[in-house]
Amino acid sequence: GSESDRESVNTPRPRNLWLLEFLISVIPLSVLVLQLALIVSAALGQTIADGSSPVIVYAGLTALIFFSIVPMVPFAHLISRKVFFTVAFLFIALSAYNLVAFPFSDHKRVKFFYTQNLDLDTGVNHVQLLGVQPALRNALERIPSAKQVEANLTWSTDPVRGLGEAKWTSLSPRMSSKEAPYAWDDLVVSSAKRIDADVAIFTLRGKKTKSCVMRFDQNVIEVHVRRAGSDRDYTSIPIHDDNDMEVVPGSDYFMPPKGVPLVQLFSREWDTTFEVKVRWNTTAVDSEKQSLWQTFFARREKWPRQTGRIGCQWHENIEGRLPALDELFEHLPNWATLTVKRPLLTADRAFLV
């Protein structure tokens, strides 16, 4: 029995049998894993231009390629050296090409994030683009408005995404063909009325838009909204106390205990006039700023002033309303395109109430 086993072990195997084992055990598994690598590269390739960390993309691809090579290890000593030399040459050549070649094309465009802000108090109009460098700098060399001296083009880095940020004075928006580019009185109509030390009522209407926005330098702890001139009660957002207990039970909305600095308003109809009643917690702010002695003996202002910005937003470019956006689409290179994560245009002014 033992001699027959020795003979079977020492019997030479067919020379090309390993090739059949390689084809059966390695190729199918490697093909499946490499398919996953192709899916990952296609799905996550553009996320780097969006500001995501390259580590996530490259770490995933490295792990998948490693798992695709592991099944080949038992057969490595049987593979000809010419195969390894060929693979090494291809790796070096492709790596050098990828380092030198321009990374974007007509079929794989880089995305720049667009937003435009108009200060209704001063008439200053700024366009802002976010994107990877140096692609953003190369693209802006073709934009006429950005190359002008009075454009005051400035560069910075977005602290959240780490993308390059370009900001310059560009073409002003036009809400109609007859309107002068500097006539903004009717673009956003707003007013503010103080009710008491903590409460104020704002009215706000934007031209040819359904969206408005209010930003407060001090958080508001109550927000009530209704259509101006309506007899209906305000639509309320309930307030939560310090223990996160809802003061007005039975509502689906949530207001953080410390309030919010931003209120966005949306309507189903165009040119809606919003009436917004807000409440600040001025008592808490005063108690934080003043000492115990000042709280009891010093004379405090009855109605502390509240500041912020109020305006409206436009999410679409219809009938050439945004010449700055049209200019970018016309002059950007074919390997670049625009996208948005904010409204296309925000026009606002400061308020003091």
PDB file of N, CA and C in Angstrom, residues 59-136:
ATOM      1  N   ALA A  59      -8.099  53.196  -2.580  1.00  0.00           N
ATOM      2  CA  ALA A  59      -8.052  52.067  -1.642  1.00  0.00           C
ATOM      3  C   ALA A  59      -8.986  50.947  -2.096  1.00  0.00           C
ATOM      4  N   GLY A  60     -10.172  51.290  -2.583  1.00  0.00           N
ATOM      5  CA  GLY A  60     -11.084  50.268  -3.081  1.00  0.00           C
ATOM      6  C   GLY A  60     -10.542  49.551  -4.308  1.00  0.00           C
ATOM      7  N   LEU A  61      -9.970  50.305  -5.250  1.00  0.00           N
ATOM      8  CA  LEU A  61      -9.401  49.685  -6.440  1.00  0.00           C
ATOM      9  C   LEU A  61      -8.201  48.809  -6.087  1.00  0.00           C
ATOM     10  N   THR A  62      -7.361  49.268  -5.166  1.00  0.00           N
ATOM     11  CA  THR A  62      -6.197  48.479  -4.765  1.00  0.00           C
ATOM     12  C   THR A  62      -6.615  47.152  -4.133  1.00  0.00           C
ATOM     13  N   ALA A  63      -7.622  47.183  -3.277  1.00  0.00           N
ATOM     14  CA  ALA A  63      -8.084  45.950  -2.630  1.00  0.00           C
ATOM     15  C   ALA A  63      -8.661  44.971  -3.648  1.00  0.00           C
ATOM     16  N   LEU A  64      -9.445  45.458  -4.592  1.00  0.00           N
ATOM     17  CA  LEU A  64     -10.043  44.563  -5.592  1.00  0.00           C
ATOM     18  C   LEU A  64      -8.983  43.963  -6.518  1.00  0.00           C
ATOM     19  N   ILE A  65      -8.007  44.775  -6.933  1.00  0.00           N
ATOM     20  CA  ILE A  65      -6.941  44.244  -7.792  1.00  0.00           C
ATOM     21  C   ILE A  65      -6.089  43.227  -7.040  1.00  0.00           C
ATOM     22  N   PHE A  66      -5.854  43.471  -5.754  1.00  0.00           N
ATOM     23  CA  PHE A  66      -5.102  42.503  -4.947  1.00  0.00           C
ATOM     24  C   PHE A  66      -5.828  41.166  -4.888  1.00  0.00           C
ATOM     25  N   PHE A  67      -7.139  41.193  -4.655  1.00  0.00           N
ATOM     26  CA  PHE A  67      -7.896  39.942  -4.579  1.00  0.00           C
ATOM     27  C   PHE A  67      -7.974  39.237  -5.935  1.00  0.00           C
ATOM     28  N   SER A  68      -7.861  39.995  -7.021  1.00  0.00           N
ATOM     29  CA  SER A  68      -7.868  39.352  -8.330  1.00  0.00           C
ATOM     30  C   SER A  68      -6.545  38.668  -8.648  1.00  0.00           C
ATOM     31  N   ILE A  69      -5.443  39.111  -8.018  1.00  0.00           N
ATOM     32  CA  ILE A  69      -4.128  38.527  -8.266  1.00  0.00           C
ATOM     33  C   ILE A  69      -3.833  37.354  -7.342  1.00  0.00           C
ATOM     34  N   VAL A  70      -4.422  37.338  -6.152  1.00  0.00           N
ATOM     35  CA  VAL A  70      -4.128  36.284  -5.172  1.00  0.00           C
ATOM     36  C   VAL A  70      -4.329  34.875  -5.737  1.00  0.00           C
ATOM     37  N   PRO A  71      -5.391  34.565  -6.476  1.00  0.00           N
ATOM     38  CA  PRO A  71      -5.537  33.196  -7.001  1.00  0.00           C
ATOM     39  C   PRO A  71      -4.424  32.766  -7.955  1.00  0.00           C
ATOM     40  N   MET A  72      -3.662  33.710  -8.509  1.00  0.00           N
ATOM     41  CA  MET A  72      -2.591  33.356  -9.442  1.00  0.00           C
ATOM     42  C   MET A  72      -1.300  32.943  -8.741  1.00  0.00           C
ATOM     43  N   VAL A  73      -1.195  33.192  -7.423  1.00  0.00           N
ATOM     44  CA  VAL A  73       0.056  32.940  -6.709  1.00  0.00           C
ATOM     45  C   VAL A  73       0.519  31.485  -6.811  1.00  0.00           C
ATOM     46  N   PRO A  74      -0.338  30.455  -6.631  1.00  0.00           N
ATOM     47  CA  PRO A  74       0.160  29.075  -6.735  1.00  0.00           C
ATOM     48  C   PRO A  74       0.729  28.719  -8.097  1.00  0.00           C
ATOM     49  N   PHE A  75       0.422  29.476  -9.121  1.00  0.00           N
ATOM     50  CA  PHE A  75       0.899  29.173 -10.471  1.00  0.00           C
ATOM     51  C   PHE A  75       1.996  30.134 -10.937  1.00  0.00           C
ATOM     52  N   ALA A  76       2.439  31.023 -10.040  1.00  0.00           N
ATOM     53  CA  ALA A  76       3.394  32.039 -10.465  1.00  0.00           C
ATOM     54  C   ALA A  76       4.708  31.434 -10.932  1.00  0.00           C
ATOM     55  N   HIS A  77       5.169  30.357 -10.262  1.00  0.00           N
ATOM     56  CA  HIS A  77       6.466  29.770 -10.628  1.00  0.00           C
ATOM     57  C   HIS A  77       6.399  29.008 -11.945  1.00  0.00           C
ATOM     58  N   LEU A  78       5.208  28.746 -12.459  1.00  0.00           N
ATOM     59  CA  LEU A  78       5.060  28.016 -13.709  1.00  0.00           C
ATOM     60  C   LEU A  78       4.888  28.938 -14.913  1.00  0.00           C
ATOM     61  N   ILE A  79       4.637  30.207 -14.646  1.00  0.00           N
ATOM     62  CA  ILE A  79       4.416  31.165 -15.737  1.00  0.00           C
ATOM     63  C   ILE A  79       5.755  31.659 -16.253  1.00  0.00           C
ATOM     64  N   SER A  80       5.872  31.839 -17.536  1.00  0.00           N
ATOM     65  CA  SER A  80       7.116  32.272 -18.158  1.00  0.00           C
ATOM     66  C   SER A  80       7.484  33.687 -17.714  1.00  0.00           C
ATOM     67  N   ARG A  81       8.807  33.941 -17.667  1.00  0.00           N
ATOM     68  CA  ARG A  81       9.290  35.260 -17.289  1.00  0.00           C
ATOM     69  C   ARG A  81       8.847  36.334 -18.288  1.00  0.00           C
ATOM     70  N   LYS A  82       8.684  35.956 -19.515  1.00  0.00           N
ATOM     71  CA  LYS A  82       8.274  36.915 -20.536  1.00  0.00           C
ATOM     72  C   LYS A  82       6.924  37.545 -20.205  1.00  0.00           C
ATOM     73  N   VAL A  83       6.053  36.749 -19.582  1.00  0.00           N
ATOM     74  CA  VAL A  83       4.741  37.280 -19.192  1.00  0.00           C
ATOM     75  C   VAL A  83       4.905  38.364 -18.134  1.00  0.00           C
ATOM     76  N   PHE A  84       5.761  38.129 -17.136  1.00  0.00           N
ATOM     77  CA  PHE A  84       5.976  39.114 -16.080  1.00  0.00           C
ATOM     78  C   PHE A  84       6.631  40.377 -16.631  1.00  0.00           C
ATOM     79  N   PHE A  85       7.601  40.206 -17.533  1.00  0.00           N
ATOM     80  CA  PHE A  85       8.238  41.368 -18.135  1.00  0.00           C
ATOM     81  C   PHE A  85       7.246  42.183 -18.960  1.00  0.00           C
ATOM     82  N   THR A  86       6.354  41.485 -19.653  1.00  0.00           N
ATOM     83  CA  THR A  86       5.346  42.181 -20.451  1.00  0.00           C
ATOM     84  C   THR A  86       4.387  42.969 -19.563  1.00  0.00           C
ATOM     85  N   VAL A  87       3.942  42.343 -18.479  1.00  0.00           N
ATOM     86  CA  VAL A  87       3.035  43.018 -17.546  1.00  0.00           C
ATOM     87  C   VAL A  87       3.720  44.219 -16.899  1.00  0.00           C
ATOM     88  N   ALA A  88       4.990  44.074 -16.515  1.00  0.00           N
ATOM     89  CA  ALA A  88       5.723  45.184 -15.901  1.00  0.00           C
ATOM     90  C   ALA A  88       5.887  46.335 -16.885  1.00  0.00           C
ATOM     91  N   PHE A  89       6.190  46.019 -18.142  1.00  0.00           N
ATOM     92  CA  PHE A  89       6.332  47.066 -19.150  1.00  0.00           C
ATOM     93  C   PHE A  89       5.012  47.813 -19.366  1.00  0.00           C
ATOM     94  N   LEU A  90       3.910  47.057 -19.457  1.00  0.00           N
ATOM     95  CA  LEU A  90       2.608  47.693 -19.637  1.00  0.00           C
ATOM     96  C   LEU A  90       2.254  48.576 -18.439  1.00  0.00           C
ATOM     97  N   PHE A  91       2.582  48.122 -17.240  1.00  0.00           N
ATOM     98  CA  PHE A  91       2.293  48.909 -16.035  1.00  0.00           C
ATOM     99  C   PHE A  91       3.046  50.230 -16.055  1.00  0.00           C
ATOM    100  N   ILE A  92       4.333  50.182 -16.399  1.00  0.00           N
ATOM    101  CA  ILE A  92       5.140  51.402 -16.432  1.00  0.00           C
ATOM    102  C   ILE A  92       4.656  52.337 -17.532  1.00  0.00           C
ATOM    103  N   ALA A  93       4.367  51.792 -18.703  1.00  0.00           N
ATOM    104  CA  ALA A  93       3.937  52.628 -19.824  1.00  0.00           C
ATOM    105  C   ALA A  93       2.593  53.290 -19.541  1.00  0.00           C
ATOM    106  N   LEU A  94       1.632  52.531 -19.016  1.00  0.00           N
ATOM    107  CA  LEU A  94       0.317  53.090 -18.733  1.00  0.00           C
ATOM    108  C   LEU A  94       0.366  54.108 -17.589  1.00  0.00           C
ATOM    109  N   SER A  95       1.218  53.844 -16.596  1.00  0.00           N
ATOM    110  CA  SER A  95       1.352  54.800 -15.488  1.00  0.00           C
ATOM    111  C   SER A  95       1.929  56.116 -15.989  1.00  0.00           C
ATOM    112  N   ALA A  96       2.941  56.044 -16.845  1.00  0.00           N
ATOM    113  CA  ALA A  96       3.526  57.268 -17.400  1.00  0.00           C
ATOM    114  C   ALA A  96       2.514  58.022 -18.251  1.00  0.00           C
ATOM    115  N   TYR A  97       1.725  57.301 -19.028  1.00  0.00           N
ATOM    116  CA  TYR A  97       0.706  57.958 -19.858  1.00  0.00           C
ATOM    117  C   TYR A  97      -0.342  58.657 -18.997  1.00  0.00           C
ATOM    118  N   ASN A  98      -0.804  57.987 -17.948  1.00  0.00           N
ATOM    119  CA  ASN A  98      -1.830  58.584 -17.092  1.00  0.00           C
ATOM    120  C   ASN A  98      -1.316  59.812 -16.351  1.00  0.00           C
ATOM    121  N   LEU A  99      -0.013  59.850 -16.077  1.00  0.00           N
ATOM    122  CA  LEU A  99       0.551  61.017 -15.399  1.00  0.00           C
ATOM    123  C   LEU A  99       0.724  62.202 -16.338  1.00  0.00           C
ATOM    124  N   VAL A 100       0.938  61.941 -17.607  1.00  0.00           N
ATOM    125  CA  VAL A 100       1.204  63.000 -18.573  1.00  0.00           C
ATOM    126  C   VAL A 100      -0.054  63.456 -19.290  1.00  0.00           C
ATOM    127  N   ALA A 101      -0.956  62.526 -19.626  1.00  0.00           N
ATOM    128  CA  ALA A 101      -2.130  62.845 -20.436  1.00  0.00           C
ATOM    129  C   ALA A 101      -3.110  63.715 -19.664  1.00  0.00           C
ATOM    130  N   PHE A 102      -3.849  64.549 -20.383  1.00  0.00           N
ATOM    131  CA  PHE A 102      -4.886  65.380 -19.770  1.00  0.00           C
ATOM    132  C   PHE A 102      -6.027  64.484 -19.288  1.00  0.00           C
ATOM    133  N   PRO A 103      -6.479  64.646 -18.048  1.00  0.00           N
ATOM    134  CA  PRO A 103      -7.410  63.670 -17.468  1.00  0.00           C
ATOM    135  C   PRO A 103      -8.850  63.776 -17.943  1.00  0.00           C
ATOM    136  N   PHE A 104      -9.231  64.882 -18.632  1.00  0.00           N
ATOM    137  CA  PHE A 104     -10.631  65.079 -19.002  1.00  0.00           C
ATOM    138  C   PHE A 104     -10.775  65.129 -20.521  1.00  0.00           C
ATOM    139  N   SER A 105     -11.982  64.812 -20.977  1.00  0.00           N
ATOM    140  CA  SER A 105     -12.254  64.801 -22.412  1.00  0.00           C
ATOM    141  C   SER A 105     -13.720  65.136 -22.637  1.00  0.00           C
ATOM    142  N   ASP A 106     -14.139  65.109 -23.907  1.00  0.00           N
ATOM    143  CA  ASP A 106     -15.540  65.385 -24.230  1.00  0.00           C
ATOM    144  C   ASP A 106     -16.467  64.342 -23.620  1.00  0.00           C
ATOM    145  N   HIS A 107     -15.976  63.127 -23.429  1.00  0.00           N
ATOM    146  CA  HIS A 107     -16.809  62.046 -22.902  1.00  0.00           C
ATOM    147  C   HIS A 107     -16.724  61.943 -21.380  1.00  0.00           C
ATOM    148  N   LYS A 108     -15.650  62.458 -20.808  1.00  0.00           N
ATOM    149  CA  LYS A 108     -15.476  62.437 -19.355  1.00  0.00           C
ATOM    150  C   LYS A 108     -15.121  63.853 -18.920  1.00  0.00           C
ATOM    151  N   ARG A 109     -16.152  64.634 -18.663  1.00  0.00           N
ATOM    152  CA  ARG A 109     -15.965  66.052 -18.365  1.00  0.00           C
ATOM    153  C   ARG A 109     -15.792  66.270 -16.866  1.00  0.00           C
ATOM    154  N   VAL A 110     -15.062  67.319 -16.543  1.00  0.00           N
ATOM    155  CA  VAL A 110     -14.940  67.743 -15.160  1.00  0.00           C
ATOM    156  C   VAL A 110     -16.103  68.665 -14.831  1.00  0.00           C
ATOM    157  N   LYS A 111     -16.613  68.570 -13.599  1.00  0.00           N
ATOM    158  CA  LYS A 111     -17.765  69.366 -13.175  1.00  0.00           C
ATOM    159  C   LYS A 111     -17.309  70.528 -12.300  1.00  0.00           C
ATOM    160  N   PHE A 112     -17.835  71.712 -12.617  1.00  0.00           N
ATOM    161  CA  PHE A 112     -17.628  72.889 -11.801  1.00  0.00           C
ATOM    162  C   PHE A 112     -18.960  73.284 -11.168  1.00  0.00           C
ATOM    163  N   PHE A 113     -18.923  73.637  -9.895  1.00  0.00           N
ATOM    164  CA  PHE A 113     -20.133  74.024  -9.165  1.00  0.00           C
ATOM    165  C   PHE A 113     -20.341  75.531  -9.311  1.00  0.00           C
ATOM    166  N   TYR A 114     -21.527  75.892  -9.779  1.00  0.00           N
ATOM    167  CA  TYR A 114     -21.834  77.285 -10.109  1.00  0.00           C
ATOM    168  C   TYR A 114     -22.813  77.871  -9.104  1.00  0.00           C
ATOM    169  N   THR A 115     -22.579  79.113  -8.733  1.00  0.00           N
ATOM    170  CA  THR A 115     -23.543  79.881  -7.954  1.00  0.00           C
ATOM    171  C   THR A 115     -23.295  81.364  -8.214  1.00  0.00           C
ATOM    172  N   GLN A 116     -24.363  82.157  -8.109  1.00  0.00           N
ATOM    173  CA  GLN A 116     -24.283  83.593  -8.363  1.00  0.00           C
ATOM    174  C   GLN A 116     -25.011  84.327  -7.249  1.00  0.00           C
ATOM    175  N   ASN A 117     -24.391  85.401  -6.764  1.00  0.00           N
ATOM    176  CA  ASN A 117     -24.954  86.184  -5.663  1.00  0.00           C
ATOM    177  C   ASN A 117     -25.016  87.653  -6.057  1.00  0.00           C
ATOM    178  N   LEU A 118     -26.164  88.251  -5.795  1.00  0.00           N
ATOM    179  CA  LEU A 118     -26.389  89.662  -6.101  1.00  0.00           C
ATOM    180  C   LEU A 118     -26.734  90.396  -4.813  1.00  0.00           C
ATOM    181  N   ASP A 119     -25.927  91.388  -4.475  1.00  0.00           N
ATOM    182  CA  ASP A 119     -26.178  92.233  -3.310  1.00  0.00           C
ATOM    183  C   ASP A 119     -27.097  93.368  -3.751  1.00  0.00           C
ATOM    184  N   LEU A 120     -28.342  93.348  -3.275  1.00  0.00           N
ATOM    185  CA  LEU A 120     -29.320  94.355  -3.684  1.00  0.00           C
ATOM    186  C   LEU A 120     -29.027  95.728  -3.092  1.00  0.00           C
ATOM    187  N   ASP A 121     -28.237  95.797  -2.031  1.00  0.00           N
ATOM    188  CA  ASP A 121     -27.900  97.090  -1.434  1.00  0.00           C
ATOM    189  C   ASP A 121     -26.861  97.842  -2.262  1.00  0.00           C
ATOM    190  N   THR A 122     -25.905  97.121  -2.789  1.00  0.00           N
ATOM    191  CA  THR A 122     -24.807  97.763  -3.515  1.00  0.00           C
ATOM    192  C   THR A 122     -24.853  97.494  -5.015  1.00  0.00           C
ATOM    193  N   GLY A 123     -25.625  96.505  -5.443  1.00  0.00           N
ATOM    194  CA  GLY A 123     -25.649  96.142  -6.848  1.00  0.00           C
ATOM    195  C   GLY A 123     -24.471  95.294  -7.284  1.00  0.00           C
ATOM    196  N   VAL A 124     -23.601  94.889  -6.345  1.00  0.00           N
ATOM    197  CA  VAL A 124     -22.438  94.072  -6.668  1.00  0.00           C
ATOM    198  C   VAL A 124     -22.903  92.658  -6.989  1.00  0.00           C
ATOM    199  N   ASN A 125     -22.431  92.133  -8.106  1.00  0.00           N
ATOM    200  CA  ASN A 125     -22.860  90.830  -8.593  1.00  0.00           C
ATOM    201  C   ASN A 125     -21.634  89.933  -8.750  1.00  0.00           C
ATOM    202  N   HIS A 126     -21.632  88.816  -8.026  1.00  0.00           N
ATOM    203  CA  HIS A 126     -20.497  87.906  -8.038  1.00  0.00           C
ATOM    204  C   HIS A 126     -20.920  86.538  -8.541  1.00  0.00           C
ATOM    205  N   VAL A 127     -20.051  85.933  -9.343  1.00  0.00           N
ATOM    206  CA  VAL A 127     -20.191  84.544  -9.769  1.00  0.00           C
ATOM    207  C   VAL A 127     -19.098  83.735  -9.085  1.00  0.00           C
ATOM    208  N   GLN A 128     -19.463  82.565  -8.624  1.00  0.00           N
ATOM    209  CA  GLN A 128     -18.519  81.713  -7.910  1.00  0.00           C
ATOM    210  C   GLN A 128     -18.505  80.326  -8.545  1.00  0.00           C
ATOM    211  N   LEU A 129     -17.307  79.805  -8.810  1.00  0.00           N
ATOM    212  CA  LEU A 129     -17.126  78.457  -9.347  1.00  0.00           C
ATOM    213  C   LEU A 129     -16.220  77.671  -8.419  1.00  0.00           C
ATOM    214  N   LEU A 130     -16.591  76.413  -8.174  1.00  0.00           N
ATOM    215  CA  LEU A 130     -15.784  75.491  -7.385  1.00  0.00           C
ATOM    216  C   LEU A 130     -15.384  74.326  -8.276  1.00  0.00           C
ATOM    217  N   GLY A 131     -14.121  73.917  -8.207  1.00  0.00           N
ATOM    218  CA  GLY A 131     -13.668  72.795  -9.006  1.00  0.00           C
ATOM    219  C   GLY A 131     -12.233  72.437  -8.695  1.00  0.00           C
ATOM    220  N   VAL A 132     -11.783  71.326  -9.259  1.00  0.00           N
ATOM    221  CA  VAL A 132     -10.418  70.868  -9.019  1.00  0.00           C
ATOM    222  C   VAL A 132      -9.437  71.757  -9.773  1.00  0.00           C
ATOM    223  N   GLN A 133      -8.274  71.921  -9.164  1.00  0.00           N
ATOM    224  CA  GLN A 133      -7.195  72.671  -9.796  1.00  0.00           C
ATOM    225  C   GLN A 133      -6.197  71.692 -10.415  1.00  0.00           C
ATOM    226  N   PRO A 134      -5.516  72.055 -11.504  1.00  0.00           N
ATOM    227  CA  PRO A 134      -5.546  73.349 -12.201  1.00  0.00           C
ATOM    228  C   PRO A 134      -6.601  73.434 -13.311  1.00  0.00           C
ATOM    229  N   ALA A 135      -7.530  72.472 -13.346  1.00  0.00           N
ATOM    230  CA  ALA A 135      -8.531  72.479 -14.416  1.00  0.00           C
ATOM    231  C   ALA A 135      -9.390  73.739 -14.359  1.00  0.00           C
ATOM    232  N   LEU A 136      -9.765  74.177 -13.152  1.00  0.00           N
ATOM    233  CA  LEU A 136     -10.600  75.370 -13.031  1.00  0.00           C
ATOM    234  C   LEU A 136      -9.864  76.611 -13.523  1.00  0.00           C
TER     235      LEU A 136
END
